[in-house]
């Protein structure tokens, strides 16, 4: 049987290096990337929808067309008159990327302003996914609107998955950032943190510290991603399990490594695959993605 996965966040205009001083235009963003890879890895009986807000400009129209062409539902996307999408530029050095952003007035910052619309979208879904970036672009009032609905979904028994994806530049100060990330975790049943973020911002000395901290916040299931050192899973009622990473022949671009892992992992987990096997599949997908340029690669390149 199928179901419906709803990913909530911001899709942006992506500019990446195309050589000889030229730039390549695309569309990407952490929660959209995860939706893209979930859609690529799920069978047809599963629906994948994206929840955001976009403008009424030609780029927003092109973005929505791209989503629909990829098989991602856009019926819950709000269009806001006079607004535009955010934009970012990727700069690469030895496969590692840095980003420059233009997003202060992006339409996605208003994605949770219509509470009734948000509730309708969440109620129509079986699986919810959001990130720390989703929270970081919103006003405090909109954060509470979103988290209130996600807590309601969690209490009803729905899977609510959260990647903290900590990006300090989005937040007015560090204390508010960490408090809001913790509030996001409390609203989730599954958290997928990256250990380098957790040790940098929460001071965790070990992966076990990260797992214990999220369990203490009421999170039942935790998957800590740790780059080349693989992932460690701690699901309620079971002992922690380590899943190794998968080596790639050539590191080209680490953009979307964690996002693709999340999408592929969820695509197996929601269909009843044991968590460790789902994580191994996520690792195999991520290893292919980082061997290519850009956040989104052709589904035809992904392992079956």
CSV table of C-alpha atoms in Angstrom, one decimal:
chain,number,residue,atom,x,y,z
A,1,UNK,CA,0.0,0.0,0.0
A,2,UNK,CA,1.1,3.5,-0.7
A,3,UNK,CA,0.9,6.7,1.3
A,4,UNK,CA,1.7,10.5,1.2
A,5,UNK,CA,4.9,12.1,2.2
A,6,UNK,CA,4.8,15.9,2.7
A,7,UNK,CA,8.1,17.8,2.9
A,8,UNK,CA,7.9,21.3,4.3
A,9,UNK,CA,10.5,24.1,3.6
A,10,UNK,CA,12.1,26.3,1.0
A,11,UNK,CA,13.1,25.6,-2.6
A,12,UNK,CA,15.5,28.2,-4.0
A,13,UNK,CA,17.0,29.2,-7.3
A,14,UNK,CA,20.4,27.5,-7.5
A,15,UNK,CA,23.3,28.9,-9.4
A,16,UNK,CA,26.3,26.6,-9.8
A,17,UNK,CA,29.6,26.9,-11.7
A,18,UNK,CA,29.4,25.8,-15.3
A,19,UNK,CA,33.0,26.6,-16.3
A,20,UNK,CA,34.5,29.5,-18.3
A,21,UNK,CA,32.8,32.0,-16.0
A,22,UNK,CA,29.3,30.7,-16.8
A,23,UNK,CA,26.7,29.8,-14.2
A,24,UNK,CA,24.1,27.0,-14.4
A,25,UNK,CA,20.6,27.6,-13.1
A,26,UNK,CA,18.6,25.0,-11.2
A,27,UNK,CA,16.2,24.7,-8.3
A,28,UNK,CA,17.1,23.2,-4.9
A,29,UNK,CA,16.9,23.5,-1.1
A,30,UNK,CA,17.4,21.0,1.7
A,31,UNK,CA,13.8,19.8,2.2
A,32,UNK,CA,13.1,19.9,-1.5
A,33,UNK,CA,16.2,17.9,-2.2
A,34,UNK,CA,15.0,15.2,0.3
A,35,UNK,CA,11.6,15.2,-1.4
A,36,UNK,CA,13.3,14.8,-4.8
A,37,UNK,CA,15.2,11.7,-3.7
A,38,UNK,CA,12.3,10.3,-1.8
A,39,UNK,CA,10.2,10.6,-5.0
A,40,UNK,CA,13.0,9.0,-7.1
A,41,UNK,CA,13.2,6.1,-4.7
A,42,UNK,CA,9.6,5.4,-3.9
A,43,UNK,CA,7.2,3.4,-6.0
A,44,UNK,CA,4.4,5.0,-7.9
A,45,UNK,CA,1.7,4.2,-5.3
A,46,UNK,CA,3.4,6.7,-2.9
A,47,UNK,CA,2.8,10.4,-3.3
A,48,UNK,CA,5.4,13.0,-2.5
A,49,UNK,CA,4.2,16.6,-2.0
A,50,UNK,CA,6.1,19.8,-1.3
A,51,UNK,CA,4.7,22.5,1.0
A,52,UNK,CA,6.1,26.0,0.6
A,53,UNK,CA,5.3,29.5,-0.6
A,54,UNK,CA,6.5,31.0,-3.9
A,55,UNK,CA,5.9,34.2,-5.8
A,56,UNK,CA,3.9,35.1,-8.8
A,57,UNK,CA,7.0,35.7,-11.0
A,58,UNK,CA,8.2,33.6,-14.0
A,59,UNK,CA,11.0,31.9,-11.9
A,60,UNK,CA,8.3,30.7,-9.4
A,61,UNK,CA,6.2,29.4,-12.3
A,62,UNK,CA,9.3,27.6,-13.7
A,63,UNK,CA,10.1,26.1,-10.3
A,64,UNK,CA,6.6,24.7,-9.9
A,65,UNK,CA,6.7,23.2,-13.4
A,66,UNK,CA,10.0,21.5,-12.5
A,67,UNK,CA,8.5,20.0,-9.4
A,68,UNK,CA,5.5,18.7,-11.2
A,69,UNK,CA,7.7,17.3,-14.0
A,70,UNK,CA,9.6,15.4,-11.3
A,71,UNK,CA,6.4,13.9,-9.9
A,72,UNK,CA,6.3,16.0,-6.8
A,73,UNK,CA,2.9,17.4,-5.9
A,74,UNK,CA,2.5,21.2,-5.7
A,75,UNK,CA,-1.2,21.5,-4.8
A,76,UNK,CA,-0.3,22.8,-1.3
A,77,UNK,CA,2.1,25.4,-2.6
A,78,UNK,CA,0.9,29.0,-1.9
A,79,UNK,CA,1.6,31.7,-4.4
A,80,UNK,CA,2.1,35.2,-3.0
A,81,UNK,CA,1.6,38.3,-5.1
A,82,UNK,CA,4.7,40.4,-5.5
A,83,UNK,CA,7.1,37.9,-4.0
A,84,UNK,CA,10.0,35.8,-5.5
A,85,UNK,CA,12.0,32.8,-4.6
A,86,UNK,CA,15.3,33.0,-2.7
A,87,UNK,CA,18.5,32.5,-4.6
A,88,UNK,CA,21.9,30.9,-3.7
A,89,UNK,CA,25.3,30.5,-5.5
A,90,UNK,CA,27.5,27.5,-5.0
A,91,UNK,CA,31.3,27.9,-5.0
A,92,UNK,CA,33.3,24.6,-5.0
A,93,UNK,CA,36.9,23.9,-3.9
A,94,UNK,CA,38.1,20.3,-3.9
A,95,UNK,CA,34.6,19.0,-3.8
A,96,UNK,CA,33.6,21.0,-0.8
A,97,UNK,CA,31.1,23.8,-1.2
A,98,UNK,CA,30.4,27.2,0.1
A,99,UNK,CA,27.2,29.2,-0.4
A,100,UNK,CA,26.2,32.8,-0.9
A,101,UNK,CA,22.5,33.5,-0.3
A,102,UNK,CA,19.9,36.1,-1.4
A,103,UNK,CA,16.7,35.1,0.5
A,104,UNK,CA,15.7,37.9,2.9
A,105,UNK,CA,12.5,38.7,1.1
A,106,UNK,CA,11.7,35.2,-0.3
A,107,UNK,CA,8.1,34.1,-0.4
A,108,UNK,CA,9.0,30.9,1.5
A,109,UNK,CA,9.4,32.9,4.7
A,110,UNK,CA,5.6,33.1,4.7
A,111,UNK,CA,4.9,29.4,4.2
A,112,UNK,CA,3.2,29.0,7.6
A,113,UNK,CA,1.3,32.3,7.7
A,114,UNK,CA,-2.0,30.7,6.6
A,115,UNK,CA,-2.6,28.3,9.6
A,116,UNK,CA,-5.7,26.7,8.1
A,117,UNK,CA,-4.0,25.9,4.8
A,118,UNK,CA,-1.0,24.5,6.8
A,119,UNK,CA,-3.3,22.2,8.8
A,120,UNK,CA,-5.1,21.0,5.7
A,121,UNK,CA,-1.8,20.0,4.1
A,122,UNK,CA,-0.5,18.2,7.2
A,123,UNK,CA,-3.8,16.4,7.8
A,124,UNK,CA,-3.7,15.0,4.2
A,125,UNK,CA,-0.2,13.5,4.7
A,126,UNK,CA,1.0,10.3,6.3
A,127,UNK,CA,4.6,11.2,6.8
A,128,UNK,CA,5.9,14.8,7.5
A,129,UNK,CA,9.4,16.0,7.0
A,130,UNK,CA,11.0,19.4,7.9
A,131,UNK,CA,14.3,20.8,8.9
A,132,UNK,CA,16.1,23.5,10.9
A,133,UNK,CA,16.3,25.6,7.8
A,134,UNK,CA,12.5,25.4,7.6
A,135,UNK,CA,12.4,26.9,11.1
A,136,UNK,CA,15.2,29.3,10.5
A,137,UNK,CA,13.5,31.2,7.7
A,138,UNK,CA,10.3,31.8,9.7
A,139,UNK,CA,9.2,34.4,12.2
A,140,UNK,CA,8.9,33.2,15.8
A,141,UNK,CA,5.1,33.3,15.4
A,142,UNK,CA,5.2,31.2,12.3
A,143,UNK,CA,7.6,28.8,13.9
A,144,UNK,CA,5.1,28.2,16.7
A,145,UNK,CA,2.2,27.8,14.1
A,146,UNK,CA,4.2,25.1,12.3
A,147,UNK,CA,5.4,23.3,15.3
A,148,UNK,CA,2.0,23.3,16.9
A,149,UNK,CA,0.6,21.5,13.8
A,150,UNK,CA,3.5,19.0,13.8
A,151,UNK,CA,3.1,18.2,17.4
A,152,UNK,CA,-0.5,17.5,16.7
A,153,UNK,CA,0.5,15.2,13.8
A,154,UNK,CA,3.0,13.4,16.1
A,155,UNK,CA,0.4,12.9,18.8
A,156,UNK,CA,-2.0,11.4,16.2
A,157,UNK,CA,0.6,8.7,15.4
A,158,UNK,CA,2.1,10.1,12.2
A,159,UNK,CA,5.8,9.9,11.5
A,160,UNK,CA,7.3,13.4,11.8
A,161,UNK,CA,10.9,13.5,10.6
A,162,UNK,CA,13.3,16.4,11.4
A,163,UNK,CA,16.8,17.2,10.2
A,164,UNK,CA,18.2,19.9,12.5
A,165,UNK,CA,20.5,21.1,9.6
A,166,UNK,CA,21.9,23.9,11.8
A,167,UNK,CA,22.8,27.1,9.8
A,168,UNK,CA,23.7,30.0,12.1
A,169,UNK,CA,23.5,32.7,9.5
A,170,UNK,CA,19.7,32.1,9.4
A,171,UNK,CA,19.2,33.0,13.1
A,172,UNK,CA,19.2,36.2,15.0
A,173,UNK,CA,21.3,34.7,17.8
A,174,UNK,CA,22.7,31.4,19.0
A,175,UNK,CA,20.5,30.9,22.0
A,176,UNK,CA,17.3,31.3,20.0
A,177,UNK,CA,18.6,29.0,17.3
A,178,UNK,CA,19.4,26.1,19.7
A,179,UNK,CA,16.1,26.6,21.6
A,180,UNK,CA,14.2,26.4,18.4
A,181,UNK,CA,16.1,23.4,17.1
A,182,UNK,CA,15.2,21.6,20.4
A,183,UNK,CA,11.6,22.6,20.0
A,184,UNK,CA,11.6,21.2,16.5
A,185,UNK,CA,13.1,17.9,17.8
A,186,UNK,CA,10.3,17.7,20.4
A,187,UNK,CA,7.7,17.9,17.7
A,188,UNK,CA,9.4,15.0,15.8
A,189,UNK,CA,9.3,11.2,16.2
A,190,UNK,CA,12.4,10.7,14.1
A,191,UNK,CA,15.5,13.1,14.1
A,192,UNK,CA,18.3,12.9,11.5
A,193,UNK,CA,21.1,15.1,12.8
A,194,UNK,CA,24.6,15.5,11.4
A,195,UNK,CA,27.2,15.0,14.1
A,196,UNK,CA,29.5,17.8,12.9
A,197,UNK,CA,26.6,20.3,13.5
A,198,UNK,CA,25.8,18.8,16.9
A,199,UNK,CA,29.3,18.8,18.2
A,200,UNK,CA,29.9,22.4,16.9
A,201,UNK,CA,26.7,23.9,18.3
A,202,UNK,CA,25.6,21.7,21.2
A,203,UNK,CA,29.0,20.6,22.3
A,204,UNK,CA,28.4,16.8,22.0
A,205,UNK,CA,31.7,14.9,22.5
A,206,UNK,CA,30.4,11.7,20.9
A,207,UNK,CA,27.7,10.3,18.7
A,208,UNK,CA,26.3,8.6,21.8
A,209,UNK,CA,25.9,12.1,23.4
A,210,UNK,CA,23.9,13.3,20.5
A,211,UNK,CA,21.6,10.2,20.6
A,212,UNK,CA,21.1,10.6,24.3
A,213,UNK,CA,20.3,14.3,24.1
A,214,UNK,CA,17.6,13.8,21.4
A,215,UNK,CA,16.1,10.8,23.2
A,216,UNK,CA,15.9,13.0,26.3
A,217,UNK,CA,13.9,15.5,24.3
A,218,UNK,CA,11.2,12.9,23.6
A,219,UNK,CA,12.4,11.7,20.2
A,220,UNK,CA,11.8,8.0,19.8
A,221,UNK,CA,14.1,7.3,16.8
A,222,UNK,CA,17.5,9.0,16.1
A,223,UNK,CA,19.8,8.6,13.1
A,224,UNK,CA,23.1,10.4,13.5
A,225,UNK,CA,24.9,11.0,10.2
A,226,UNK,CA,28.7,11.3,10.5
A,227,UNK,CA,30.1,11.7,7.0
A,228,UNK,CA,32.7,9.2,6.0
A,229,UNK,CA,32.2,7.5,9.4
A,230,UNK,CA,28.7,6.4,8.5
A,231,UNK,CA,25.5,6.6,10.5
A,232,UNK,CA,24.5,5.4,13.9
A,233,UNK,CA,20.8,4.5,14.5
A,234,UNK,CA,19.1,4.3,17.9
A,235,UNK,CA,15.4,3.3,17.5
A,236,UNK,CA,13.1,2.9,20.5
A,237,UNK,CA,13.4,-0.4,22.1
A,238,UNK,CA,16.5,-1.6,20.2
A,239,UNK,CA,20.3,-1.3,20.7
A,240,UNK,CA,22.2,1.3,18.6
A,241,UNK,CA,23.4,0.1,15.3
A,242,UNK,CA,26.3,1.5,13.2
A,243,UNK,CA,25.9,1.6,9.4
A,244,UNK,CA,29.1,2.3,7.4
A,245,UNK,CA,29.3,4.9,4.6
A,246,UNK,CA,29.8,3.8,1.0
A,247,UNK,CA,32.9,5.0,-0.7
A,248,UNK,CA,32.6,6.9,-3.9
A,249,UNK,CA,35.0,6.6,-6.8
A,250,UNK,CA,35.5,10.4,-7.0
A,251,UNK,CA,34.3,13.2,-4.7
A,252,UNK,CA,32.9,15.9,-6.9
A,253,UNK,CA,30.3,17.8,-4.9
A,254,UNK,CA,29.0,17.2,-1.4
A,255,UNK,CA,25.9,19.3,-2.0
A,256,UNK,CA,22.9,17.3,-0.9
A,257,UNK,CA,24.8,14.4,0.6
A,258,UNK,CA,22.7,14.5,3.7
A,259,UNK,CA,19.5,15.4,1.9
A,260,UNK,CA,19.8,12.5,-0.5
A,261,UNK,CA,20.5,10.1,2.4
A,262,UNK,CA,17.4,11.3,4.2
A,263,UNK,CA,15.2,10.9,1.1
A,264,UNK,CA,16.5,7.4,0.3
A,265,UNK,CA,16.4,6.3,3.9
A,266,UNK,CA,12.8,7.5,4.4
A,267,UNK,CA,11.8,5.8,1.1
A,268,UNK,CA,12.7,2.4,2.5
A,269,UNK,CA,11.7,3.0,6.1
A,270,UNK,CA,8.1,4.0,5.4
A,271,UNK,CA,7.7,0.7,3.5
A,272,UNK,CA,8.7,-1.4,6.4
A,273,UNK,CA,12.4,-2.0,5.6
A,274,UNK,CA,14.4,-2.5,8.8
A,275,UNK,CA,16.1,0.8,9.8
A,276,UNK,CA,19.7,-0.5,9.3
A,277,UNK,CA,18.9,-1.7,5.8
A,278,UNK,CA,17.1,1.6,5.0
A,279,UNK,CA,20.2,3.5,6.2
A,280,UNK,CA,22.5,1.3,4.1
A,281,UNK,CA,20.4,2.2,1.1
A,282,UNK,CA,20.6,5.9,2.0
A,283,UNK,CA,24.3,5.6,2.2
A,284,UNK,CA,24.6,4.0,-1.2
A,285,UNK,CA,22.4,6.8,-2.8
A,286,UNK,CA,24.4,9.5,-1.1
A,287,UNK,CA,27.7,8.0,-2.4
A,288,UNK,CA,26.4,8.3,-6.0
A,289,UNK,CA,25.1,11.9,-5.5
A,290,UNK,CA,28.4,13.3,-4.2
A,291,UNK,CA,30.1,11.9,-7.4
A,292,UNK,CA,28.1,14.4,-9.5
A,293,UNK,CA,27.7,18.1,-9.7
A,294,UNK,CA,24.7,19.9,-8.1
A,295,UNK,CA,22.1,19.1,-5.5
A,296,UNK,CA,19.8,17.0,-7.8
A,297,UNK,CA,21.0,14.3,-10.1
A,298,UNK,CA,19.0,12.1,-12.5
A,299,UNK,CA,17.0,9.3,-10.8
A,300,UNK,CA,18.4,7.0,-13.5
A,301,UNK,CA,21.8,7.2,-11.9
A,302,UNK,CA,20.6,6.0,-8.5
A,303,UNK,CA,21.0,2.5,-7.2
A,304,UNK,CA,17.8,0.4,-7.2
